[in-house]
């Protein structure tokens, strides 16, 4: 039976009120997040201009950018709660009955709420302990952490209210928040439940793995693992955990991540990415399955400005997948081509993955960027060969006549402004003209000016949406990096890196076996972990072992990146496959099935990158 008008109105009132409240919070918090992102670009660019134009140094810009990024991260957390945008393993609830799915949602919300409550009170305690003033800004030092309690409180509000606009199960989020507070009372405040003393690494690892399998966001799974280990053996006070999170996410180098993401997004909305696609079209459209080859080549060109594989996957799926299907290609093959091509922007510089590995290990960003060029081109060639093989078997024919050199020249000229930016990024970092963060700020300014005044492509709405989505994406990566610091602290305190080195020395007697072992571990990890989480956990652990066997750190970094990007195409995580599946509305199993030839090609390329150091190190050996 349908609802009466009275019942419908009664059901609609709380839904409408909650929606209006959350929309208002979105506008406020989202506006502040956008303001932080713009301010990060502005203060960083101001530092560059003052140094190179006015030969003066603004000593406060670095610290201001770091503080702004911390605020951006914790503004992004509640926004991500509402849209369920946190980095997590998805899909486990699809295997459940409706009743079990509801219980699962309450459990996940309760775990996230518990972590948020712990962070809230720990951050409040930290504010009471911190004194003094910051070095450059001369502001009270506690202001750096002041936004964390408010962020955690807002996050709890978002979790409690976000389901109220649903017809059914509207109180599931609120139930999770209540359980989170009860868990805090039981484990932390009153110690009604005391965890037995176990080895902290095992405790942390088991809790992390269970939370990850349940679909708890990766950053919160890390924090929950640390909290559990701390409850078991009291490794470090909760305020110190918060301080470690902020210290890890507040590095000046990491500001480059949201800036490069923003530069790529501005290129997309400004119409410049289309010029790269047009140029790629003139180069390879005449080949068998020409549009699929265009997808690979355009991703190669796009990789030189974006650094975001997720963005490229969505872009390919929106712009090129429909054209391929219209041209007669199998939808699964078309979607798989879009997903596989998206590995390239995280290998070809600038790369968000390379920035993360540099922050985690201290490897030079400039050297990583230069070293990524040849492996990126190798991966592109492998994908093009895979396209050719599949196209021949499927009987696909060339989609268009071969472009004349005149057409190619016209398309190349149109794409020059974009390609110049890619060259500037690599050259400026390799020769120390600017830091990665400064280069990112220059890339943002360049992208904005070209899109606004040359292409005239921006509208206020498109620009705001670009800034908002980039702010949340950058915040989620920053939170992940911050959460990895206390996680790594536990591993380091318990001498896990040293244990891995000792194991390698005892059982892995030759370098090629060590590299094989590394690849197997990374391939397995990539099947379950986001690339950022896998880098932050595994790279610092394996670097000492690899160096002991004479492998160059930069070569190691490229092996890690090239390996883990394959994980974006494999179940159960396969984030690139999921993105393409969502955009194209194809079942993800169809995408995974069609990815098999691409995985074979990429594994072959990975073998070459692993065992032929010259592919990664060649440009560095030439003294470039």
Coordinates of C-alpha atoms in Angstrom, one line a residue:
X1 CA 0.0 0.0 0.0
X2 CA 1.2 3.5 -0.7
X3 CA 1.8 6.1 2.0
X4 CA -0.9 8.7 2.8
X5 CA -0.2 12.3 2.3
X6 CA 0.3 12.8 6.0
X7 CA 2.7 9.9 6.3
X8 CA 4.6 11.1 3.2
X9 CA 4.9 14.6 4.6
X10 CA 6.0 13.3 8.0
X11 CA 8.6 11.1 6.3
X12 CA 9.7 14.0 4.1
X13 CA 10.2 16.6 6.8
X14 CA 13.3 15.1 8.5
X15 CA 14.7 14.1 5.1
X16 CA 14.3 17.7 3.8
X17 CA 15.8 19.2 6.9
X18 CA 18.8 16.9 6.9
X19 CA 19.4 17.5 3.2
X20 CA 19.2 21.2 3.7
X21 CA 21.6 21.0 6.7
X22 CA 24.1 18.9 4.8
X23 CA 23.9 21.0 1.7
X24 CA 24.6 24.1 3.8
X25 CA 27.5 22.3 5.5
X26 CA 28.8 21.3 2.0
X27 CA 28.6 24.8 0.8
X28 CA 30.5 26.1 3.9
X29 CA 33.1 23.4 4.3
X30 CA 33.5 22.9 0.5
X31 CA 34.0 26.7 0.1
X32 CA 36.7 26.7 2.8
X33 CA 38.4 23.7 1.2
X34 CA 38.4 25.4 -2.2
X35 CA 39.8 28.5 -0.5
X36 CA 42.6 26.5 1.0
X37 CA 43.5 24.9 -2.3
X38 CA 43.6 28.3 -4.1
X39 CA 45.6 29.7 -1.3
X40 CA 48.1 26.9 -1.5
X41 CA 48.6 27.7 -5.2
X42 CA 48.7 31.4 -4.5
X43 CA 51.2 31.5 -1.6
X44 CA 53.5 29.0 -3.4
X45 CA 53.4 31.0 -6.6
X46 CA 54.1 34.2 -4.6
X47 CA 57.2 32.6 -3.3
X48 CA 58.4 31.7 -6.8
X49 CA 57.6 35.2 -8.1
X50 CA 59.3 37.0 -5.2
X51 CA 62.5 34.9 -5.7
X52 CA 62.8 35.0 -9.5
X53 CA 61.3 38.3 -10.3
X54 CA 62.2 40.5 -7.3
X55 CA 65.2 38.5 -6.0
X56 CA 63.7 38.4 -2.6
X57 CA 62.7 35.5 -0.4
X58 CA 59.3 35.2 1.3
X59 CA 60.3 32.9 4.2
X60 CA 56.7 32.3 5.3
X61 CA 55.3 30.8 2.1
X62 CA 56.4 27.3 2.7
X63 CA 55.0 27.1 6.2
X64 CA 51.8 28.8 5.2
X65 CA 51.3 26.2 2.4
X66 CA 51.9 23.4 4.8
X67 CA 49.4 24.7 7.3
X68 CA 46.9 25.3 4.5
X69 CA 47.3 21.7 3.2
X70 CA 46.7 20.3 6.7
X71 CA 43.5 22.4 6.9
X72 CA 42.5 21.2 3.4
X73 CA 42.9 17.6 4.4
X74 CA 40.7 17.9 7.5
X75 CA 38.1 19.9 5.6
X76 CA 38.0 17.2 2.9
X77 CA 37.4 14.4 5.4
X78 CA 33.7 15.2 6.3
X79 CA 33.0 16.1 2.7
X80 CA 34.2 12.6 1.7
X81 CA 32.0 11.0 4.3
X82 CA 28.9 12.2 2.6
X83 CA 29.9 11.2 -0.9
X84 CA 31.6 8.0 0.3
X85 CA 34.7 9.2 -1.5
X86 CA 37.3 7.8 0.8
X87 CA 39.9 5.4 -0.7
X88 CA 38.6 1.9 0.3
X89 CA 38.1 -1.6 -1.0
X90 CA 34.6 -1.8 -2.4
X91 CA 32.3 -4.5 -3.4
X92 CA 32.1 -6.8 -0.3
X93 CA 28.6 -5.7 0.4
X94 CA 27.4 -6.8 -3.0
X95 CA 27.9 -10.4 -1.7
X96 CA 25.5 -9.9 1.2
X97 CA 21.8 -10.2 1.9
X98 CA 20.0 -6.9 2.5
X99 CA 19.9 -7.5 6.2
X100 CA 23.6 -8.3 6.4
X101 CA 24.3 -5.3 4.2
X102 CA 22.6 -3.0 6.7
X103 CA 24.6 -4.5 9.5
X104 CA 27.8 -4.2 7.5
X105 CA 27.1 -0.5 6.9
X106 CA 26.5 0.1 10.6
X107 CA 29.8 -1.7 11.5
X108 CA 31.8 0.3 9.0
X109 CA 30.3 3.5 10.1
X110 CA 30.9 2.6 13.7
X111 CA 34.6 1.9 13.1
X112 CA 35.1 5.2 11.2
X113 CA 33.1 7.0 13.9
X114 CA 35.3 5.4 16.7
X115 CA 38.5 6.5 14.9
X116 CA 37.0 10.0 14.5
X117 CA 36.2 10.2 18.2
X118 CA 39.6 9.1 19.2
X119 CA 41.2 11.7 16.9
X120 CA 38.8 14.3 18.2
X121 CA 39.7 13.9 21.8
X122 CA 43.4 13.2 21.1
X123 CA 43.6 16.4 19.0
X124 CA 41.9 18.4 21.8
X125 CA 44.5 17.0 24.3
X126 CA 47.3 18.0 21.9
X127 CA 46.0 21.6 21.7
X128 CA 46.2 21.8 25.5
X129 CA 49.8 20.6 25.4
X130 CA 51.3 22.6 22.6
X131 CA 52.8 26.0 23.3
X132 CA 55.1 28.5 21.5
X133 CA 54.9 30.0 18.1
X134 CA 55.6 28.8 14.6
X135 CA 59.0 29.6 13.1
X136 CA 58.0 31.5 10.0
X137 CA 54.5 32.6 10.5
X138 CA 55.0 33.6 14.2
X139 CA 51.5 32.3 15.0
X140 CA 50.6 30.2 18.0
X141 CA 51.7 26.7 17.2
X142 CA 48.4 25.2 18.3
X143 CA 46.6 26.8 15.4
X144 CA 48.2 24.2 13.1
X145 CA 46.1 21.5 14.8
X146 CA 43.0 23.6 15.6
X147 CA 40.9 22.4 12.7
X148 CA 41.2 18.7 13.6
X149 CA 38.6 18.5 16.4
X150 CA 36.1 20.5 14.3
X151 CA 36.7 18.3 11.3
X152 CA 36.2 15.1 13.4
X153 CA 33.0 16.6 14.9
X154 CA 31.7 17.6 11.5
X155 CA 32.6 14.1 10.2
X156 CA 30.5 12.5 12.9
X157 CA 27.6 14.8 12.0
X158 CA 27.9 13.9 8.3
X159 CA 27.9 10.1 9.1
X160 CA 24.9 10.5 11.3
X161 CA 22.8 12.5 8.9
X162 CA 23.8 11.4 5.4
X163 CA 21.3 8.5 5.3
X164 CA 18.3 10.6 6.5
X165 CA 17.4 11.4 2.9
X166 CA 16.9 7.7 2.1
X167 CA 13.4 6.1 2.2
X168 CA 14.6 3.2 4.3
X169 CA 17.5 2.6 6.7
X170 CA 17.8 6.3 7.4
X171 CA 19.1 5.8 10.9
X172 CA 22.0 3.5 10.0
X173 CA 24.6 6.2 10.1
X174 CA 23.4 7.6 13.4
X175 CA 23.5 4.0 14.8
X176 CA 27.1 3.7 13.7
X177 CA 28.0 7.0 15.4
X178 CA 26.4 5.9 18.7
X179 CA 28.3 2.6 18.5
X180 CA 31.5 4.6 17.8
X181 CA 31.1 6.7 21.0
X182 CA 30.3 3.5 23.0
X183 CA 33.4 1.9 21.7
X184 CA 35.5 4.9 22.7
X185 CA 34.0 4.8 26.2
X186 CA 34.6 1.0 26.5
X187 CA 38.2 0.9 25.1
X188 CA 39.6 4.4 25.8
X189 CA 37.7 6.5 28.4
X190 CA 36.7 4.0 31.0
X191 CA 38.7 1.0 29.9
X192 CA 35.8 -1.4 30.4
X193 CA 37.4 -3.6 27.8
X194 CA 41.2 -4.1 28.0
X195 CA 42.9 -5.7 25.1
X196 CA 45.4 -8.5 26.0
X197 CA 49.0 -7.7 25.4
X198 CA 50.1 -9.0 21.9
X199 CA 52.9 -8.2 19.7
X200 CA 52.0 -4.7 18.4
X201 CA 52.9 -5.4 14.7
X202 CA 50.6 -8.5 14.7
X203 CA 47.8 -6.6 16.5
X204 CA 48.1 -3.7 14.1
X205 CA 48.4 -5.9 11.0
X206 CA 45.4 -8.1 11.9
X207 CA 43.1 -5.1 12.7
X208 CA 44.3 -3.3 9.6
X209 CA 43.6 -6.3 7.4
X210 CA 40.2 -7.0 8.9
X211 CA 39.1 -3.4 8.6
X212 CA 40.4 -3.2 5.0
X213 CA 38.5 -6.4 4.1
X214 CA 35.3 -4.9 5.6
X215 CA 35.6 -1.9 3.4
X216 CA 36.7 0.6 6.0
X217 CA 38.6 3.4 4.2
X218 CA 42.3 2.7 4.0
X219 CA 43.4 5.7 6.0
X220 CA 41.0 4.9 8.8
X221 CA 42.0 1.2 8.7
X222 CA 45.6 2.2 9.3
X223 CA 44.6 4.5 12.2
X224 CA 42.5 1.7 13.7
X225 CA 45.4 -0.7 13.5
X226 CA 47.6 1.8 15.3
X227 CA 45.0 2.5 17.9
X228 CA 44.6 -1.2 18.6
X229 CA 48.3 -1.7 18.9
X230 CA 48.5 1.2 21.2
X231 CA 45.7 -0.1 23.4
X232 CA 47.5 -3.4 23.6
X233 CA 51.0 -2.3 24.6
X234 CA 50.8 1.5 25.0
X235 CA 53.4 2.5 22.4
X236 CA 52.7 6.2 22.1
X237 CA 50.1 8.6 23.5
X238 CA 47.1 9.4 21.3
X239 CA 48.1 13.1 21.0
X240 CA 51.4 11.9 19.6
X241 CA 49.5 9.9 16.9
X242 CA 47.7 13.0 15.8
X243 CA 51.0 14.9 15.8
X244 CA 52.5 12.2 13.6
X245 CA 49.6 12.3 11.2
X246 CA 50.0 16.1 10.8
X247 CA 53.8 15.8 10.5
X248 CA 53.4 13.2 7.7
X249 CA 50.8 15.1 5.7
X250 CA 52.3 18.6 6.3
X251 CA 55.5 18.1 4.2
X252 CA 56.1 20.9 1.7
X253 CA 56.8 18.3 -1.0
X254 CA 53.3 17.0 -0.7
X255 CA 51.8 20.3 -1.7
X256 CA 52.7 19.3 -5.2
X257 CA 50.1 16.6 -5.2
X258 CA 46.9 18.8 -5.1
X259 CA 48.7 21.3 -7.4
X260 CA 49.5 18.8 -10.1
X261 CA 46.0 17.3 -9.8
X262 CA 44.6 20.8 -10.2
X263 CA 46.8 21.6 -13.2
X264 CA 45.6 18.5 -15.0
X265 CA 41.9 19.2 -14.1
X266 CA 42.2 22.7 -15.4
X267 CA 43.6 21.4 -18.6
X268 CA 40.6 19.1 -18.9
X269 CA 37.9 21.6 -18.3
X270 CA 39.9 24.2 -20.3
X271 CA 39.7 22.1 -23.5
X272 CA 43.5 21.6 -23.8
X273 CA 43.2 17.8 -23.2
X274 CA 41.0 17.6 -26.3
X275 CA 43.9 19.1 -28.3
X276 CA 46.1 16.2 -27.1
X277 CA 43.5 13.7 -28.3
X278 CA 43.2 15.5 -31.6
X279 CA 47.0 15.3 -32.1
X280 CA 47.0 11.6 -31.1
X281 CA 44.2 11.0 -33.6
X282 CA 46.3 12.3 -36.5
X283 CA 49.2 10.1 -35.5
X284 CA 47.6 6.7 -35.2
X285 CA 44.0 6.8 -36.4
X286 CA 44.9 4.9 -39.6
X287 CA 46.1 1.8 -37.6
X288 CA 43.9 -1.2 -37.1
X289 CA 41.5 -0.3 -34.2
X290 CA 42.7 3.2 -34.6
X291 CA 40.5 4.8 -32.0
X292 CA 41.9 2.3 -29.4
X293 CA 45.4 3.3 -30.4
X294 CA 44.4 6.9 -30.1
X295 CA 43.3 6.2 -26.5
X296 CA 46.8 4.8 -25.6
X297 CA 48.7 7.7 -27.4
X298 CA 46.5 10.4 -25.9
X299 CA 47.0 8.9 -22.4
X300 CA 50.7 9.0 -23.0
X301 CA 50.6 12.7 -23.9
X302 CA 48.1 13.4 -21.1
X303 CA 50.5 11.7 -18.6
X304 CA 52.9 14.6 -19.1
X305 CA 50.6 17.1 -17.5
X306 CA 48.3 15.3 -15.1
X307 CA 49.9 12.7 -12.8
X308 CA 46.5 11.3 -12.1
X309 CA 45.6 7.9 -13.5
X310 CA 42.1 8.1 -12.0
X311 CA 41.4 11.3 -13.8
X312 CA 42.6 9.8 -17.1
X313 CA 40.5 6.7 -16.7
X314 CA 37.4 8.9 -16.2
X315 CA 38.4 11.2 -19.1
X316 CA 39.0 8.2 -21.5
X317 CA 35.7 6.6 -20.5
X318 CA 33.7 9.8 -21.1
X319 CA 35.3 11.0 -24.3
X320 CA 36.8 8.0 -26.1
X321 CA 34.7 4.9 -25.0
X322 CA 31.5 6.1 -26.7
X323 CA 33.4 6.9 -30.0
X324 CA 34.9 3.4 -30.0
X325 CA 31.6 1.7 -29.4
X326 CA 30.0 3.8 -32.1
X327 CA 32.8 2.7 -34.4
X328 CA 31.9 -0.9 -33.9
X329 CA 34.3 -2.0 -31.2
X330 CA 33.2 -4.4 -28.5
X331 CA 32.2 -2.4 -25.4
X332 CA 34.3 -4.5 -23.0
X333 CA 37.4 -4.1 -25.2
X334 CA 36.8 -0.3 -25.4
X335 CA 36.4 0.0 -21.7
X336 CA 39.4 -2.2 -21.0
X337 CA 41.5 0.0 -23.4
X338 CA 40.4 3.1 -21.4
X339 CA 41.3 1.5 -18.1
X340 CA 44.7 0.0 -19.2
X341 CA 45.8 3.3 -20.8
X342 CA 45.2 5.1 -17.6
X343 CA 48.2 3.4 -15.9
X344 CA 50.4 5.8 -18.0
X345 CA 49.9 9.1 -16.2
X346 CA 51.3 7.6 -13.0
X347 CA 54.5 6.4 -14.7
X348 CA 55.2 9.3 -17.1
X349 CA 56.1 12.4 -15.1
X350 CA 54.6 14.3 -13.3
X351 CA 53.3 11.4 -11.3
X352 CA 51.4 11.5 -8.0
X353 CA 52.7 8.0 -7.2
X354 CA 56.3 9.3 -7.6
X355 CA 55.6 12.2 -5.3
X356 CA 54.3 9.8 -2.7
X357 CA 57.2 7.4 -3.0
X358 CA 59.6 10.3 -2.7
X359 CA 57.9 11.5 0.4
X360 CA 58.0 8.0 1.9
X361 CA 61.6 7.1 1.1
X362 CA 63.5 10.3 0.3
X363 CA 64.3 9.4 -3.3
X364 CA 64.8 12.4 -5.5
X365 CA 61.7 13.6 -7.2
X366 CA 63.6 15.1 -10.1
X367 CA 65.5 11.8 -10.8
X368 CA 62.3 9.8 -10.5
X369 CA 60.5 12.1 -13.0
X370 CA 63.3 11.8 -15.5
X371 CA 63.6 8.0 -15.0
X372 CA 59.9 7.5 -15.6
X373 CA 60.0 8.7 -19.2
X374 CA 61.4 5.5 -20.8
X375 CA 59.4 3.0 -18.7
X376 CA 56.3 5.1 -19.5
X377 CA 57.0 4.9 -23.2
X378 CA 57.7 1.1 -22.9
X379 CA 54.4 0.6 -21.2
X380 CA 52.7 2.6 -23.9
X381 CA 54.3 0.5 -26.6
X382 CA 53.2 -2.7 -24.8
X383 CA 49.6 -1.5 -24.7
X384 CA 49.7 -0.5 -28.4
X385 CA 51.0 -4.0 -29.3
X386 CA 48.2 -5.5 -27.2
X387 CA 45.6 -3.4 -29.0
X388 CA 47.0 -4.5 -32.4
X389 CA 46.9 -8.2 -31.4
X390 CA 43.3 -8.0 -30.1
X391 CA 42.2 -5.9 -33.1
X392 CA 43.6 -8.5 -35.5
X393 CA 41.9 -11.4 -33.8
X394 CA 38.6 -9.5 -33.6
X395 CA 38.8 -8.3 -37.2
X396 CA 38.8 -4.6 -36.5
X397 CA 39.8 -2.4 -39.4
X398 CA 41.3 1.1 -39.6
X399 CA 38.7 3.6 -38.7
X400 CA 39.9 6.5 -40.8
X401 CA 42.4 7.4 -43.6
X402 CA 46.0 8.2 -42.7
X403 CA 46.4 11.8 -41.7
X404 CA 48.7 13.9 -43.9
X405 CA 51.8 15.5 -42.5
X406 CA 50.0 18.9 -42.9
X407 CA 47.2 17.7 -40.6
X408 CA 49.6 16.4 -38.1
X409 CA 51.5 19.7 -38.1
X410 CA 48.3 21.7 -37.5
X411 CA 47.3 19.4 -34.7
X412 CA 50.8 19.5 -33.2
X413 CA 50.8 23.3 -33.2
X414 CA 47.5 23.3 -31.4
X415 CA 48.9 20.9 -28.7
X416 CA 52.2 22.8 -28.3
X417 CA 51.0 24.8 -25.2
X418 CA 50.2 21.6 -23.4
X419 CA 53.4 19.7 -24.4
X420 CA 55.5 22.7 -23.4
X421 CA 54.1 22.5 -19.9
X422 CA 55.2 18.8 -19.7
X423 CA 58.7 19.7 -20.9
X424 CA 58.9 22.5 -18.4
X425 CA 57.9 20.2 -15.5
X426 CA 60.6 17.7 -16.2
X427 CA 63.4 20.1 -17.0
X428 CA 62.7 22.5 -14.1
X429 CA 62.8 19.6 -11.6
X430 CA 65.8 17.8 -13.2
X431 CA 68.0 21.0 -13.2
X432 CA 66.7 22.4 -9.9
X433 CA 65.0 25.4 -11.4
X434 CA 62.1 25.0 -8.9
X435 CA 60.9 22.5 -6.3
X436 CA 58.2 20.0 -7.2
X437 CA 55.7 22.2 -5.2
X438 CA 56.8 25.4 -7.0
X439 CA 56.6 23.6 -10.3
X440 CA 53.1 22.5 -9.5
X441 CA 52.0 26.1 -8.6
X442 CA 53.5 27.3 -11.9
X443 CA 51.6 24.6 -13.8
X444 CA 48.4 25.6 -12.1
X445 CA 48.9 29.3 -13.1
X446 CA 49.8 28.3 -16.6
X447 CA 46.9 26.0 -17.1
X448 CA 44.4 28.5 -15.7
X449 CA 45.7 31.4 -17.8
X450 CA 45.7 29.3 -21.0
X451 CA 42.2 28.0 -20.3
X452 CA 40.7 31.3 -19.2
X453 CA 42.2 33.8 -21.6
X454 CA 43.3 31.8 -24.7
X455 CA 40.7 29.0 -24.8
X456 CA 38.0 31.0 -23.0
X457 CA 36.6 27.7 -21.8
X458 CA 35.8 28.2 -18.2
X459 CA 32.5 29.0 -16.6
X460 CA 32.1 29.8 -13.0
X461 CA 30.2 26.5 -12.5
X462 CA 32.8 24.3 -14.2
X463 CA 35.7 26.1 -12.5
X464 CA 34.0 25.7 -9.1
X465 CA 33.3 22.0 -9.7
X466 CA 36.9 21.5 -10.8
X467 CA 38.3 23.2 -7.7
X468 CA 35.9 21.3 -5.4
X469 CA 36.6 17.8 -6.7
X470 CA 40.4 18.4 -6.8
X471 CA 40.3 19.7 -3.2
X472 CA 38.7 16.5 -2.0
X473 CA 41.0 14.2 -4.1
X474 CA 44.0 16.0 -2.8
X475 CA 42.7 15.8 0.8
X476 CA 42.1 12.1 0.6
X477 CA 45.6 11.4 -0.6
X478 CA 47.0 13.7 2.1
X479 CA 45.0 11.9 4.8
X480 CA 46.3 8.6 3.5
X481 CA 49.9 9.8 3.7
X482 CA 49.4 11.2 7.2
X483 CA 47.8 8.0 8.5
X484 CA 50.8 6.0 7.2
X485 CA 53.2 7.9 9.5
X486 CA 52.1 6.4 12.8
X487 CA 51.5 3.1 11.0
X488 CA 55.2 3.2 9.8
X489 CA 56.3 4.3 13.3
X490 CA 55.0 1.0 14.8
X491 CA 56.7 -1.0 12.1
X492 CA 60.0 0.8 12.5
X493 CA 59.9 0.7 16.3
X494 CA 59.4 -3.1 16.1
X495 CA 62.3 -3.3 13.7
X496 CA 60.3 -4.8 10.8
X497 CA 62.6 -3.3 8.1
X498 CA 65.6 -4.8 9.7
X499 CA 63.8 -8.2 9.9
X500 CA 63.1 -8.0 6.2
X501 CA 66.7 -7.3 5.5
X502 CA 67.8 -10.2 7.7
X503 CA 65.3 -12.5 6.0
X504 CA 66.6 -11.4 2.5
X505 CA 70.2 -11.9 3.5
X506 CA 69.5 -15.4 4.8
X507 CA 67.2 -16.7 2.2
X508 CA 67.4 -14.5 -0.9
X509 CA 71.0 -15.0 -2.1
X510 CA 71.0 -13.3 -5.5
X511 CA 69.7 -10.0 -6.8
X512 CA 67.4 -11.4 -9.4
X513 CA 65.7 -13.5 -6.8
X514 CA 65.2 -10.5 -4.6
X515 CA 63.7 -8.6 -7.5
X516 CA 61.4 -11.5 -8.3
X517 CA 60.3 -11.7 -4.6
X518 CA 59.7 -7.9 -4.6
X519 CA 57.5 -8.1 -7.7
X520 CA 55.5 -11.0 -6.3
X521 CA 54.8 -9.1 -3.1
X522 CA 53.9 -5.9 -4.9
X523 CA 51.6 -7.7 -7.4
X524 CA 49.7 -9.3 -4.5
X525 CA 49.6 -6.1 -2.6
X526 CA 48.4 -4.2 -5.7
X527 CA 45.4 -6.6 -5.9
X528 CA 44.1 -5.4 -2.5
X529 CA 45.6 -2.0 -1.8
X530 CA 45.4 1.4 -3.4
X531 CA 48.7 2.4 -5.0
X532 CA 49.3 5.2 -2.4
X533 CA 48.7 2.9 0.6
X534 CA 50.9 0.1 -0.9
X535 CA 53.7 2.6 -1.5
X536 CA 53.5 4.1 2.0
X537 CA 53.5 0.7 3.6
X538 CA 55.9 -1.4 1.5
X539 CA 58.4 1.0 -0.1
X540 CA 60.2 2.0 3.2
X541 CA 60.3 -1.6 4.2
X542 CA 61.9 -3.0 1.1
X543 CA 64.2 -0.1 0.2
X544 CA 67.0 -1.2 2.7
X545 CA 66.8 -4.8 1.4
X546 CA 67.0 -3.7 -2.3
X547 CA 69.9 -1.3 -1.6
X548 CA 71.8 -4.2 0.1
X549 CA 71.8 -6.0 -3.2
X550 CA 73.0 -3.1 -5.2
X551 CA 69.7 -1.9 -6.8
X552 CA 69.6 1.9 -7.3
X553 CA 66.9 3.6 -5.3
X554 CA 65.5 5.3 -8.4
X555 CA 65.3 2.0 -10.2
X556 CA 63.5 0.5 -7.2
X557 CA 61.1 3.4 -7.2
X558 CA 60.2 2.8 -10.9
X559 CA 59.7 -1.0 -10.2
X560 CA 57.3 -0.1 -7.4
X561 CA 55.3 2.3 -9.5
X562 CA 55.2 0.2 -12.6
X563 CA 54.2 -2.8 -10.6
X564 CA 51.5 -1.3 -8.5
X565 CA 49.8 0.4 -11.4
X566 CA 49.0 -3.1 -12.7
X567 CA 47.0 -3.5 -9.5
X568 CA 44.6 -0.8 -10.7
X569 CA 43.5 -3.3 -13.4
X570 CA 43.1 -6.4 -11.3
X571 CA 40.3 -7.6 -9.0
X572 CA 39.3 -7.2 -6.3
X573 CA 40.3 -3.5 -5.9
X574 CA 41.1 -2.6 -9.6
X575 CA 40.2 1.1 -9.1
X576 CA 40.8 2.0 -12.7
X577 CA 38.5 -0.8 -13.9
X578 CA 35.9 0.4 -11.4
X579 CA 36.1 4.0 -12.5
X580 CA 35.7 3.0 -16.2
X581 CA 32.9 0.6 -15.3
X582 CA 31.0 3.4 -13.4
X583 CA 31.3 5.9 -16.2
X584 CA 30.5 3.5 -19.0
X585 CA 27.8 1.6 -17.0
X586 CA 29.3 -1.7 -18.0
X587 CA 29.5 -4.6 -15.4
X588 CA 33.0 -4.5 -13.9
X589 CA 33.4 -8.2 -14.5
X590 CA 33.2 -7.5 -18.3
X591 CA 36.0 -4.9 -17.9
X592 CA 38.2 -7.2 -15.9
X593 CA 37.7 -10.0 -18.4
X594 CA 38.6 -7.8 -21.4
X595 CA 41.8 -6.6 -19.6
X596 CA 43.6 -10.0 -19.8
X597 CA 45.6 -9.2 -23.0
X598 CA 46.6 -5.8 -21.5
X599 CA 47.8 -7.4 -18.3
X600 CA 49.9 -9.9 -20.2
X601 CA 51.5 -7.0 -22.1
X602 CA 52.1 -4.9 -19.0
X603 CA 53.6 -7.9 -17.1
X604 CA 56.1 -8.4 -20.0
X605 CA 57.0 -4.7 -19.8
X606 CA 57.3 -4.9 -16.0
X607 CA 59.8 -7.8 -16.4
X608 CA 61.9 -5.6 -18.7
X609 CA 61.8 -2.6 -16.3
X610 CA 62.8 -4.9 -13.4
X611 CA 65.7 -6.7 -15.0
X612 CA 67.0 -4.1 -17.5
X613 CA 68.1 -1.2 -15.2
X614 CA 69.0 0.9 -18.3
X615 CA 65.3 1.4 -19.1
X616 CA 64.8 3.3 -15.8
X617 CA 68.4 4.7 -15.4
X618 CA 69.4 5.3 -19.0
X619 CA 68.6 9.0 -19.1
X620 CA 70.3 9.6 -15.8
X621 CA 73.3 7.6 -16.9
X622 CA 73.5 9.9 -19.9
X623 CA 73.9 12.8 -17.5
X624 CA 70.5 14.4 -18.4

